[in-house]
CSV table of C-alpha atoms and ligand atoms in Angstrom, one decimal:
chain,number,residue,atom,x,y,z
M,1,MET,CA,-48.2,-44.4,-60.4
M,2,THR,CA,-48.0,-44.0,-56.5
M,3,ASP,CA,-51.2,-42.6,-55.4
M,4,ILE,CA,-50.0,-39.0,-53.8
M,5,SER,CA,-53.0,-38.3,-51.9
M,6,ALA,CA,-53.9,-41.3,-50.5
M,7,ARG,CA,-49.7,-40.9,-49.1
M,8,ALA,CA,-50.5,-37.7,-48.0
M,9,ALA,CA,-53.1,-38.3,-45.8
M,10,LYS,CA,-51.7,-41.1,-43.8
M,11,GLU,CA,-49.9,-38.8,-41.1
M,12,TRP,CA,-47.8,-40.5,-38.0
M,13,VAL,CA,-47.4,-38.8,-35.5
M,14,LEU,CA,-43.5,-38.4,-35.1
M,15,LEU,CA,-41.7,-39.4,-31.8
M,16,ASN,CA,-38.6,-39.2,-33.1
M,17,PRO,CA,-36.2,-36.8,-33.3
M,18,GLY,CA,-36.8,-34.5,-35.9
M,19,PRO,CA,-38.3,-34.2,-39.3
M,20,ALA,CA,-40.8,-33.5,-37.1
M,21,ASN,CA,-44.2,-33.2,-37.8
M,22,THR,CA,-45.9,-30.6,-39.4
M,23,SER,CA,-48.3,-27.8,-40.3
M,24,ALA,CA,-50.8,-28.5,-43.2
M,25,ALA,CA,-50.1,-25.1,-44.3
M,26,VAL,CA,-45.8,-26.1,-44.6
M,27,LYS,CA,-46.4,-29.0,-46.3
M,28,GLN,CA,-48.1,-26.7,-49.0
M,29,ALA,CA,-45.8,-24.6,-49.1
M,30,LEU,CA,-44.0,-27.0,-50.7
M,31,VAL,CA,-45.8,-26.8,-53.6
M,32,THR,CA,-44.9,-23.8,-54.9
M,33,PRO,CA,-45.2,-22.8,-58.9
M,34,ASP,CA,-41.3,-23.6,-60.5
M,35,LEU,CA,-39.3,-21.9,-60.1
M,36,CYS,CA,-36.0,-20.4,-60.7
M,37,HIS,CA,-33.0,-20.5,-57.7
M,38,ARG,CA,-31.5,-17.4,-59.3
M,39,GLU,CA,-34.6,-15.0,-60.6
M,40,PRO,CA,-35.1,-12.2,-57.8
M,41,GLU,CA,-38.2,-13.8,-56.6
M,42,PHE,CA,-35.8,-17.1,-55.0
M,43,PHE,CA,-33.8,-14.6,-53.0
M,44,GLU,CA,-36.0,-12.0,-52.0
M,45,VAL,CA,-37.6,-15.7,-50.3
M,46,MET,CA,-34.0,-16.4,-49.2
M,47,ARG,CA,-33.4,-13.0,-47.4
M,48,ARG,CA,-36.6,-13.3,-45.9
M,49,CYS,CA,-35.7,-16.7,-44.2
M,50,ARG,CA,-32.2,-15.0,-42.9
M,51,GLU,CA,-33.3,-12.7,-41.7
M,52,LYS,CA,-36.4,-13.6,-39.4
M,53,LEU,CA,-33.7,-16.6,-38.2
M,54,VAL,CA,-31.8,-13.8,-36.9
M,55,ARG,CA,-35.0,-12.4,-35.4
M,56,LEU,CA,-36.3,-15.5,-33.5
M,57,ALA,CA,-33.1,-16.4,-32.6
M,58,VAL,CA,-31.2,-13.6,-31.7
M,59,PRO,CA,-32.0,-11.4,-28.8
M,60,ALA,CA,-32.7,-7.4,-29.6
M,61,PRO,CA,-29.9,-6.4,-28.1
M,62,ALA,CA,-27.2,-8.5,-30.1
M,63,ARG,CA,-29.3,-8.8,-33.0
M,64,GLU,CA,-27.5,-6.1,-35.6
M,65,ASP,CA,-23.9,-8.2,-34.7
M,66,TRP,CA,-25.6,-11.6,-36.5
M,67,THR,CA,-26.3,-13.2,-39.5
M,68,ALA,CA,-27.1,-16.1,-41.4
M,69,VAL,CA,-26.3,-18.8,-44.5
M,70,LEU,CA,-28.1,-21.4,-45.7
M,71,PHE,CA,-26.8,-24.5,-46.6
M,72,THR,CA,-29.3,-27.1,-49.2
M,73,GLY,CA,-28.1,-30.7,-47.2
M,74,SER,CA,-28.9,-32.6,-44.0
M,75,GLY,CA,-28.2,-30.7,-40.9
M,76,THR,CA,-24.0,-32.4,-40.6
M,77,ALA,CA,-23.6,-30.0,-42.9
M,78,ALA,CA,-24.1,-26.5,-41.4
M,79,VAL,CA,-21.7,-28.8,-38.5
M,80,GLU,CA,-19.5,-29.5,-40.8
M,81,ALA,CA,-19.0,-26.0,-42.1
M,82,THR,CA,-18.8,-24.5,-39.4
M,83,LEU,CA,-16.0,-26.5,-38.1
M,84,CYS,CA,-14.1,-26.6,-40.9
M,85,SER,CA,-14.8,-23.0,-41.4
M,86,ALA,CA,-13.8,-21.4,-38.4
M,87,VAL,CA,-11.1,-23.3,-36.8
M,88,PRO,CA,-8.0,-21.7,-39.3
M,89,ARG,CA,-5.3,-23.8,-40.7
M,90,GLY,CA,-3.0,-24.2,-38.2
M,91,GLY,CA,-5.3,-24.3,-35.2
M,92,SER,CA,-6.7,-26.2,-32.5
M,93,VAL,CA,-10.4,-26.9,-31.5
M,94,LEU,CA,-11.7,-29.0,-28.1
M,95,ILE,CA,-14.4,-31.2,-28.7
M,96,VAL,CA,-17.5,-31.2,-26.4
M,97,ASP,CA,-17.6,-35.6,-26.6
M,98,ASN,CA,-21.2,-36.7,-24.5
M,99,GLY,CA,-22.9,-38.7,-27.6
M,100,VAL,CA,-22.1,-39.8,-30.3
M,101,TYR,CA,-22.5,-36.1,-32.0
M,102,GLY,CA,-20.4,-34.5,-30.3
M,103,ASP,CA,-18.2,-37.5,-31.5
M,104,ARG,CA,-19.1,-36.4,-35.2
M,105,LEU,CA,-17.6,-33.7,-34.5
M,106,MET,CA,-14.5,-35.1,-33.9
M,107,ARG,CA,-15.2,-36.9,-36.9
M,108,MET,CA,-15.5,-34.0,-38.8
M,109,ALA,CA,-11.8,-33.2,-37.3
M,110,ARG,CA,-9.9,-36.0,-38.4
M,111,ALA,CA,-12.0,-35.9,-41.6
M,112,HIS,CA,-10.5,-32.3,-41.9
M,113,GLU,CA,-7.1,-32.8,-39.8
M,114,ILE,CA,-7.9,-30.4,-37.5
M,115,PRO,CA,-5.8,-31.8,-34.5
M,116,ALA,CA,-8.9,-31.5,-31.8
M,117,HIS,CA,-8.7,-32.1,-28.2
M,118,ALA,CA,-11.6,-34.5,-26.7
M,119,LEU,CA,-13.7,-33.9,-23.3
M,120,THR,CA,-15.5,-36.7,-22.6
M,121,TYR,CA,-17.7,-37.6,-20.6
M,122,ASP,CA,-20.6,-41.0,-20.8
M,123,TYR,CA,-23.8,-40.0,-22.7
M,124,THR,CA,-25.8,-39.3,-19.4
M,125,THR,CA,-23.2,-36.1,-17.8
M,126,PRO,CA,-23.7,-33.0,-19.1
M,127,ALA,CA,-20.1,-31.1,-19.4
M,128,SER,CA,-18.8,-29.3,-17.2
M,129,PRO,CA,-17.7,-25.5,-17.6
M,130,ALA,CA,-14.9,-25.8,-15.1
M,131,ASP,CA,-13.5,-28.8,-17.3
M,132,VAL,CA,-13.5,-26.6,-20.0
M,133,ASP,CA,-12.3,-23.9,-18.0
M,134,ALA,CA,-9.7,-25.9,-17.1
M,135,ALA,CA,-8.8,-27.6,-21.0
M,136,LEU,CA,-8.5,-24.3,-21.8
M,137,ARG,CA,-6.1,-23.2,-19.4
M,138,ALA,CA,-3.9,-26.0,-20.0
M,139,HIS,CA,-3.9,-26.1,-23.9
M,140,PRO,CA,-3.5,-22.7,-24.9
M,141,GLU,CA,-3.2,-23.6,-28.8
M,142,LEU,CA,-7.2,-24.6,-28.5
M,143,GLY,CA,-8.9,-21.4,-30.5
M,144,HIS,CA,-12.3,-22.6,-30.7
M,145,VAL,CA,-14.4,-24.7,-28.2
M,146,ALA,CA,-17.1,-27.0,-30.2
M,147,VAL,CA,-19.8,-28.6,-27.8
M,148,VAL,CA,-23.1,-30.4,-29.0
M,149,HIS,CA,-26.4,-27.6,-27.1
M,150,HIS,CA,-28.8,-30.5,-27.1
M,151,GLU,CA,-26.5,-34.7,-27.4
M,152,THR,CA,-29.7,-36.1,-28.8
M,153,THR,CA,-28.6,-39.8,-28.8
M,154,THR,CA,-29.8,-39.1,-24.7
M,155,GLY,CA,-31.5,-36.2,-24.4
M,156,LEU,CA,-28.6,-34.2,-22.1
M,157,LEU,CA,-28.3,-30.6,-22.7
M,158,ASN,CA,-24.4,-29.6,-22.1
M,159,PRO,CA,-24.1,-26.1,-20.4
M,160,VAL,CA,-23.5,-23.5,-24.2
M,161,GLU,CA,-23.4,-20.4,-22.6
M,162,GLU,CA,-21.7,-20.9,-19.6
M,163,ILE,CA,-18.8,-23.2,-21.7
M,164,ALA,CA,-19.1,-19.6,-23.9
M,165,ARG,CA,-18.1,-17.4,-20.7
M,166,VAL,CA,-15.8,-19.2,-19.9
M,167,ALA,CA,-14.2,-19.6,-23.3
M,168,ALA,CA,-14.7,-15.4,-23.8
M,169,ARG,CA,-12.6,-15.7,-20.4
M,170,HIS,CA,-9.6,-17.0,-22.3
M,171,GLY,CA,-10.3,-15.1,-25.0
M,172,ARG,CA,-11.4,-18.4,-27.1
M,173,ARG,CA,-15.1,-18.7,-29.5
M,174,VAL,CA,-17.4,-21.3,-29.1
M,175,ILE,CA,-18.8,-23.6,-32.1
M,176,ALA,CA,-21.7,-25.3,-31.1
M,177,ASP,CA,-24.5,-27.3,-32.4
M,178,ALA,CA,-27.9,-26.6,-31.6
M,179,MET,CA,-29.0,-28.8,-34.6
M,180,SER,CA,-32.3,-30.7,-32.1
M,181,SER,CA,-32.1,-27.0,-30.0
M,182,LEU,CA,-32.9,-24.4,-31.1
M,183,PHE,CA,-36.1,-23.0,-30.9
M,184,GLY,CA,-37.0,-25.7,-28.3
M,185,GLU,CA,-34.7,-24.5,-25.6
M,186,PRO,CA,-33.2,-21.4,-23.6
M,187,LEU,CA,-30.3,-20.8,-25.8
M,188,ASP,CA,-28.5,-16.8,-25.7
M,189,LEU,CA,-26.7,-15.8,-28.6
M,190,GLY,CA,-26.2,-12.6,-27.0
M,191,VAL,CA,-23.8,-14.2,-24.3
M,192,ASP,CA,-20.3,-13.0,-24.9
M,193,GLY,CA,-18.1,-16.3,-26.6
M,194,LEU,CA,-20.6,-17.5,-29.4
M,195,ASP,CA,-19.6,-17.2,-32.7
M,196,PHE,CA,-21.9,-19.9,-34.4
M,197,VAL,CA,-25.1,-21.7,-33.9
M,198,ALA,CA,-25.4,-24.6,-36.5
M,199,ALA,CA,-28.7,-26.0,-36.7
M,200,SER,CA,-31.8,-27.1,-39.4
M,201,ALA,CA,-35.4,-26.4,-41.0
M,202,ASN,CA,-36.5,-29.7,-39.7
M,203,LYS,CA,-36.3,-29.9,-35.9
M,204,CYS,CA,-37.4,-27.3,-33.5
M,205,LEU,CA,-38.4,-25.2,-36.2
M,206,GLN,CA,-41.1,-27.4,-37.9
M,207,GLY,CA,-40.1,-27.2,-41.3
M,208,ILE,CA,-39.7,-29.9,-44.0
M,209,PRO,CA,-35.3,-31.2,-44.1
M,210,GLY,CA,-33.4,-30.4,-46.7
M,211,ILE,CA,-31.9,-27.0,-45.1
M,212,ALA,CA,-29.9,-26.4,-43.0
M,213,PHE,CA,-27.9,-22.9,-41.2
M,214,VAL,CA,-25.8,-21.5,-39.8
M,215,LEU,CA,-26.4,-18.3,-37.3
M,216,GLY,CA,-22.8,-16.4,-37.2
M,217,ARG,CA,-21.7,-13.3,-35.5
M,218,ARG,CA,-20.7,-11.0,-37.8
M,219,ALA,CA,-17.4,-9.8,-37.3
M,220,ALA,CA,-16.3,-13.8,-37.2
M,221,VAL,CA,-17.3,-14.5,-40.5
M,222,GLU,CA,-16.2,-11.6,-42.1
M,223,ALA,CA,-13.0,-12.9,-40.1
M,224,LEU,CA,-13.2,-15.8,-43.2
M,225,ALA,CA,-12.4,-13.5,-45.4
M,226,GLY,CA,-9.4,-14.6,-47.4
M,227,ALA,CA,-8.6,-18.0,-46.0
M,228,ALA,CA,-8.3,-20.7,-48.2
M,229,PRO,CA,-11.7,-23.0,-47.6
M,230,ARG,CA,-10.7,-27.0,-46.7
M,231,SER,CA,-14.5,-27.7,-48.6
M,232,VAL,CA,-15.3,-26.7,-51.1
M,233,TYR,CA,-19.5,-27.2,-50.3
M,234,LEU,CA,-19.2,-26.3,-46.8
M,235,ASP,CA,-16.8,-23.4,-47.1
M,236,LEU,CA,-19.4,-20.9,-44.7
M,237,HIS,CA,-17.9,-17.8,-45.7
M,238,GLY,CA,-18.7,-18.4,-49.3
M,239,HIS,CA,-21.8,-19.1,-49.1
M,240,TRP,CA,-22.9,-16.0,-46.6
M,241,LYS,CA,-20.5,-13.8,-48.9
M,242,THR,CA,-23.2,-15.0,-51.8
M,243,GLN,CA,-25.8,-15.0,-50.3
M,244,GLU,CA,-24.9,-11.3,-49.0
M,245,ALA,CA,-24.7,-10.5,-52.7
M,246,ASP,CA,-28.0,-12.4,-53.2
M,247,ASN,CA,-27.0,-14.9,-54.8
M,248,THR,CA,-26.6,-18.6,-54.2
M,249,PRO,CA,-23.4,-20.4,-55.2
M,250,PHE,CA,-25.0,-23.9,-55.6
M,251,THR,CA,-28.7,-24.8,-56.7
M,252,PRO,CA,-30.5,-24.7,-53.8
M,253,ALA,CA,-33.4,-26.3,-52.1
M,254,VAL,CA,-36.0,-23.8,-53.7
M,255,GLN,CA,-39.2,-25.5,-52.7
M,256,VAL,CA,-37.8,-26.5,-48.7
M,257,LEU,CA,-36.8,-23.4,-48.2
M,258,HIS,CA,-40.7,-21.4,-48.9
M,259,ALA,CA,-41.3,-24.1,-46.9
M,260,MET,CA,-38.8,-23.3,-44.0
M,261,GLU,CA,-40.1,-19.1,-44.8
M,262,GLN,CA,-44.0,-21.1,-43.5
M,263,ALA,CA,-42.4,-22.7,-40.4
M,264,LEU,CA,-40.5,-19.0,-39.5
M,265,CYS,CA,-44.0,-17.8,-40.0
M,266,GLU,CA,-45.3,-19.7,-37.2
M,267,LEU,CA,-42.7,-19.4,-35.2
M,268,GLU,CA,-42.7,-16.3,-34.6
M,269,ALA,CA,-46.9,-16.1,-34.4
M,270,GLU,CA,-46.2,-18.9,-31.9
M,271,GLY,CA,-43.4,-16.7,-30.0
M,272,VAL,CA,-40.4,-18.0,-29.5
M,273,LYS,CA,-40.8,-18.4,-25.6
M,274,PRO,CA,-44.0,-20.1,-25.9
M,275,ARG,CA,-43.0,-22.5,-27.8
M,276,ILE,CA,-40.6,-23.6,-26.2
M,277,ASP,CA,-43.2,-23.7,-23.1
M,278,ARG,CA,-45.0,-25.8,-25.5
M,279,TYR,CA,-42.6,-28.9,-25.5
M,280,ALA,CA,-41.6,-28.1,-22.0
M,281,GLU,CA,-45.4,-28.9,-20.8
M,282,ASN,CA,-45.1,-32.0,-23.9
M,283,ALA,CA,-42.3,-32.8,-22.3
M,284,ARG,CA,-43.4,-33.2,-18.2
M,285,VAL,CA,-47.3,-35.2,-19.6
M,286,LEU,CA,-45.2,-37.3,-21.3
M,287,ARG,CA,-42.7,-38.5,-18.3
M,288,GLU,CA,-45.3,-37.8,-15.7
M,289,GLY,CA,-47.7,-40.4,-17.5
M,290,MET,CA,-44.2,-42.8,-18.7
M,291,GLY,CA,-43.2,-43.1,-15.7
M,292,ALA,CA,-47.3,-43.9,-13.7
M,293,LEU,CA,-46.5,-46.3,-16.6
M,294,GLY,CA,-43.2,-47.9,-14.8
M,295,PHE,CA,-40.6,-46.3,-17.4
M,296,GLU,CA,-37.4,-44.3,-16.1
M,297,ILE,CA,-35.5,-41.9,-17.6
M,298,LEU,CA,-32.0,-42.6,-18.7
M,299,VAL,CA,-31.0,-38.7,-18.5
M,300,PRO,CA,-30.6,-37.6,-14.5
M,301,PRO,CA,-33.4,-34.7,-14.0
M,302,ALA,CA,-30.1,-32.2,-14.1
M,303,GLY,CA,-29.3,-32.5,-17.6
M,304,ARG,CA,-32.5,-33.5,-19.0
M,305,SER,CA,-33.8,-31.1,-21.9
M,306,ASN,CA,-37.8,-30.2,-23.3
M,307,ILE,CA,-37.2,-31.9,-26.4
M,308,LEU,CA,-36.5,-35.4,-25.9
M,309,THR,CA,-36.6,-38.4,-23.5
M,310,THR,CA,-34.5,-41.4,-23.4
M,311,PHE,CA,-36.4,-44.6,-21.2
M,312,ARG,CA,-35.4,-47.3,-20.2
M,313,LEU,CA,-37.0,-50.5,-21.5
M,314,LEU,CA,-39.4,-52.8,-19.0
M,315,PRO,CA,-38.6,-56.2,-17.7
M,316,GLY,CA,-40.0,-58.8,-20.6
M,317,LEU,CA,-39.6,-55.4,-23.2
M,318,THR,CA,-37.7,-55.5,-26.0
M,319,TYR,CA,-37.2,-52.3,-28.5
M,320,GLU,CA,-39.0,-53.6,-32.2
M,321,PRO,CA,-42.6,-55.6,-30.4
M,322,LEU,CA,-42.7,-52.0,-29.0
M,323,HIS,CA,-42.2,-50.0,-31.6
M,324,ASP,CA,-44.4,-52.1,-34.0
M,325,ALA,CA,-47.2,-52.1,-31.8
M,326,MET,CA,-46.9,-48.0,-31.4
M,327,LYS,CA,-46.6,-48.2,-35.2
M,328,ARG,CA,-49.3,-49.6,-35.6
M,329,ARG,CA,-51.5,-47.3,-33.4
M,330,GLY,CA,-50.0,-44.4,-35.6
M,331,TYR,CA,-46.6,-43.7,-33.4
M,332,ILE,CA,-42.9,-43.5,-33.9
M,333,ILE,CA,-40.6,-44.3,-31.8
M,334,TYR,CA,-37.3,-43.5,-32.1
M,335,ALA,CA,-34.3,-46.4,-31.0
M,336,GLY,CA,-31.0,-45.4,-28.5
M,337,GLN,CA,-28.3,-44.8,-30.9
M,338,GLY,CA,-25.1,-47.3,-30.6
M,339,ASP,CA,-25.7,-50.0,-27.2
M,340,ILE,CA,-28.3,-47.8,-25.3
M,341,ARG,CA,-30.5,-49.7,-28.4
M,342,THR,CA,-30.6,-53.3,-26.5
M,343,TYR,CA,-32.2,-51.1,-23.0
M,344,ALA,CA,-32.9,-48.1,-23.8
M,345,PHE,CA,-35.9,-45.8,-26.5
M,346,ARG,CA,-36.1,-42.6,-27.1
M,347,VAL,CA,-39.0,-39.8,-27.5
M,348,SER,CA,-38.7,-36.9,-28.8
M,349,ASN,CA,-41.8,-33.7,-28.6
M,350,MET,CA,-40.4,-31.0,-30.7
M,351,GLY,CA,-42.6,-30.4,-33.4
M,352,THR,CA,-46.9,-29.5,-34.1
M,353,LEU,CA,-47.6,-32.1,-30.8
M,354,THR,CA,-49.4,-30.4,-27.6
M,355,PRO,CA,-49.5,-32.0,-24.0
M,356,ALA,CA,-53.3,-33.6,-25.6
M,357,ASP,CA,-50.8,-35.3,-28.3
M,358,MET,CA,-48.8,-35.8,-25.7
M,359,ARG,CA,-51.3,-38.1,-23.5
M,360,ALA,CA,-52.3,-39.5,-26.6
M,361,VAL,CA,-48.9,-41.0,-26.5
M,362,VAL,CA,-48.8,-42.2,-23.6
M,363,ALA,CA,-52.4,-44.5,-23.8
M,364,ALA,CA,-50.6,-46.2,-26.7
M,365,PHE,CA,-48.2,-47.4,-24.4
M,366,ALA,CA,-50.3,-48.2,-22.3
M,367,ALA,CA,-52.6,-50.4,-25.0
M,368,CYS,CA,-48.7,-51.8,-26.2
M,369,LEU,CA,-47.8,-52.7,-23.2
M,370,ASP,CA,-51.3,-54.5,-22.8
M,371,GLU,CA,-51.2,-56.8,-26.2
M,372,LEU,CA,-47.6,-57.4,-25.4
M,373,GLY,CA,-48.0,-58.4,-22.3
M,374,VAL,CA,-46.1,-56.3,-20.5
M,375,ALA,CA,-46.1,-55.6,-16.9
M,376,ARG,CA,-46.8,-51.9,-15.8
M,377,LYS,CA,-47.7,-49.9,-12.5
M,378,GLY,CA,-51.2,-48.2,-13.3
H,401,LIG,C1,-27.4,-32.4,-32.1
H,401,LIG,C2,-27.2,-33.5,-33.7
H,401,LIG,N1,-26.2,-32.6,-34.7
H,401,LIG,C3,-26.6,-32.9,-36.1
H,401,LIG,C4,-27.6,-33.7,-36.6
H,401,LIG,C5,-27.5,-34.5,-38.0
H,401,LIG,O1,-28.8,-34.0,-38.2
H,401,LIG,P1,-28.5,-34.5,-39.8
H,401,LIG,O2,-29.1,-35.8,-39.1
H,401,LIG,O3,-29.3,-33.3,-40.2
H,401,LIG,O4,-27.5,-34.4,-40.5
H,401,LIG,C6,-28.7,-34.4,-35.6
H,401,LIG,C7,-29.6,-35.1,-36.1
H,401,LIG,O5,-30.5,-35.1,-35.3
H,401,LIG,C8,-28.7,-33.8,-34.3
H,401,LIG,O6,-29.9,-34.3,-33.3
């Protein structure tokens, strides 16, 4: 039998963009009495989580207009549920594609036979609201715009709020995948035009993987009533209606939701703005330290998030030996996606990490370069 206590004692520092490091209390919240998911005790946890999500994500004046829907599944479940539920049959969508997750939106549209028009950029260029404006002008049939807020492919931020304002001017509605940015970057859900925001428990919320959620403008969610769903499991309105009635259409990840409630309490105690500020300071310390070692950042300054940095590999350095040398020191770094893997790698600073942790991360990189015989600046 596996020695669980020994396994639990080994704490990696996760520099991958989620699942991120969590507090001891979040991990402990997973251990609950066995609980039936159709008893009031569980529905109370669901309701508290949904209410806290809205309270923490939505500014006070707009709060009454928003609701939350929980899904058991990875983040992709929430994004796909939103796209395949929000775009009506016969409707079509403009998809901003400047990374793997924008491309995934395109794949979802194809899978559900939703006509989609791609607004494509390279992986280091943020979407331009003027381009969205032109596309919506040219294509009156595009009723929705789907955009990834933070392209985790490279650490690139798309201007969701400005895109939403443009969409609203044209009478169109926006779906945002804010998987790796909600609660880690500012995002104003009060902005006109924004109807749906998808995210998950295990990124900037600092919970455990297994629960994803959609924040939805109540009127937009209600408007889906009666539409024939494209999917049985990913039916956004079906989940919402059942959860509103304190029930669940399927078996949720009971323990993971308990951990999510603890993570929400911790976010409330820390405050959303202070968390965003902590991540920004983490990123600043990391970038300054890595810059001193000679690492350059792939994304130009104007498009950078506070959550994830893609660094170019140094001459004579490949990803795998660097990954393994960091792992021997307890740090898990993350490969670039696709071709990027051959010349760059990713370091996330989400989760419970602090600026002091990021200084230790930089020191570990320096030690790895020395171990691997790679010249560094500092
Ligand atoms: C922007 C974005 N969207 C969607 C996803 C998919 O999430 P999951 O792997 O939990 O399905 C991720 C995961 O990293 C992401 O970063």
